[in-house]
GROMACS .gro file of C-alpha atoms in nm:
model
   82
    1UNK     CA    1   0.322  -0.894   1.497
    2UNK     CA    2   0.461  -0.956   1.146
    3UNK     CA    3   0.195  -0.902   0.833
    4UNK     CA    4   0.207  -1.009   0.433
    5UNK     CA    5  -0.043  -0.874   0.222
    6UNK     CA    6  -0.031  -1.020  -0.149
    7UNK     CA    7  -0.210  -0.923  -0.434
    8UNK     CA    8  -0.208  -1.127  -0.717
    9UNK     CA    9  -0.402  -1.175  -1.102
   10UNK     CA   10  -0.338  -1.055  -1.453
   11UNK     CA   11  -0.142  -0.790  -1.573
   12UNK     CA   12  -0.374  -0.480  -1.664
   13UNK     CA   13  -0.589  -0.655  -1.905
   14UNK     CA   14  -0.383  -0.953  -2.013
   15UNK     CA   15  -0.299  -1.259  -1.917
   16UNK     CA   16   0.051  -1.211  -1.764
   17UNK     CA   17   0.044  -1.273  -1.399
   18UNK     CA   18   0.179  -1.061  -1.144
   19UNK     CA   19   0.234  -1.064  -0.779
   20UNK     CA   20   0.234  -0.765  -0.562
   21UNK     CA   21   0.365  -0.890  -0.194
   22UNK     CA   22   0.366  -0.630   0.096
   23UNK     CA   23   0.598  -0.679   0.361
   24UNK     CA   24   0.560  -0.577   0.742
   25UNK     CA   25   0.779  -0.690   0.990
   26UNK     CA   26   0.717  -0.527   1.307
   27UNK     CA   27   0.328  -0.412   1.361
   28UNK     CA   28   0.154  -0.293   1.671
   29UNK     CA   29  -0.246  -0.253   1.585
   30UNK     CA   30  -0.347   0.136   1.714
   31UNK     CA   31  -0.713   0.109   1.646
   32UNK     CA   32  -1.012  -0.084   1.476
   33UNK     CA   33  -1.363  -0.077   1.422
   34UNK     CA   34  -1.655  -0.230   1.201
   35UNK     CA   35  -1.702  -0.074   0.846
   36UNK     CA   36  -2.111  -0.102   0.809
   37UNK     CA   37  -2.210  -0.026   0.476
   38UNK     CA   38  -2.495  -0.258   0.387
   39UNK     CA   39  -2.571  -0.574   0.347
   40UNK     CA   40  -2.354  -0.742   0.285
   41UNK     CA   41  -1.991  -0.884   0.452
   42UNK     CA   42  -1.882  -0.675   0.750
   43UNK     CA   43  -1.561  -0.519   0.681
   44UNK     CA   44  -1.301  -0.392   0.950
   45UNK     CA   45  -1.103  -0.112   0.923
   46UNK     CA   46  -0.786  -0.166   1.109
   47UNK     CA   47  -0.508   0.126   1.192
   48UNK     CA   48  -0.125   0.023   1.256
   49UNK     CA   49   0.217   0.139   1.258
   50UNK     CA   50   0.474  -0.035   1.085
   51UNK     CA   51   0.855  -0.055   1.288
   52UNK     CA   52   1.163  -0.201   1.153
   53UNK     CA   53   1.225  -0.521   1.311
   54UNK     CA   54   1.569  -0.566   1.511
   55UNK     CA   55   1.574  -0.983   1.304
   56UNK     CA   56   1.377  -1.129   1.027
   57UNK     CA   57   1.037  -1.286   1.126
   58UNK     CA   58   0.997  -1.639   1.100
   59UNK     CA   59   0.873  -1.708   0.725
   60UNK     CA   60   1.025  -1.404   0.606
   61UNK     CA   61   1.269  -1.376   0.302
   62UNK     CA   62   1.661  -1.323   0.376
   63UNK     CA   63   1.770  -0.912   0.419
   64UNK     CA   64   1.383  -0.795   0.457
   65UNK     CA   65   1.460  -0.590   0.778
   66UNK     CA   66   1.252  -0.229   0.702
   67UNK     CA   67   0.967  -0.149   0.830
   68UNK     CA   68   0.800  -0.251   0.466
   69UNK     CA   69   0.945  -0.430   0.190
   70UNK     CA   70   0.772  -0.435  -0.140
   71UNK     CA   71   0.810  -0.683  -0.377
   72UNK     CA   72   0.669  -0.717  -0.713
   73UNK     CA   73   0.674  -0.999  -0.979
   74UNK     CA   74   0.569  -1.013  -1.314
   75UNK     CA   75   0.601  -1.325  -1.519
   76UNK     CA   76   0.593  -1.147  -1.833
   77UNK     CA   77   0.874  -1.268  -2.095
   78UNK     CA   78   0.866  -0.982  -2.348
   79UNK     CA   79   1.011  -0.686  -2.276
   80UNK     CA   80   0.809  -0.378  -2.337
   81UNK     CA   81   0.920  -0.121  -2.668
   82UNK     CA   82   1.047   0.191  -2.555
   0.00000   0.00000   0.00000
């Protein structure tokens, strides 16, 4: 199975926003089971392994071939003083 996991929202504390994409192309699922905690939503804690994939999934940008690709945006215009 192929997996993207984004992350996305203001900068630390300003309005600047940022995207933090996570990448897997090739994932076989090991394990999973309920995380109860309360009462509230269910979570579901999930264990994988993450291969390199022999040809880019479907929906997947050009050269990303390793087992995760990280890719991080940030729309800020300034550069930051040294």
């Amino acid at each position: 199975k192929k997996m993207r996991v984004k992350f996305t929202g203001p900068a630390a504390a300003t309005g600047y926003p940022y995207s933090l994409t996570l990448y897997f192309n090739n994932v076989q699922f090991t394990a999973g089971s309920p995380n109860i905690g309360g009462a509230q939503r269910v979570g579901f804690d999930l264990q994988f392994m993450a291969q390199r994939a022999l040809a880019i999934p479907t929906g997947f940008p050009t050269g990303y071939t390793k087992a995760l690709t990280v890719e991080l945006i940030n729309q800020r215009t300034t550069v930051a003083m040294s």
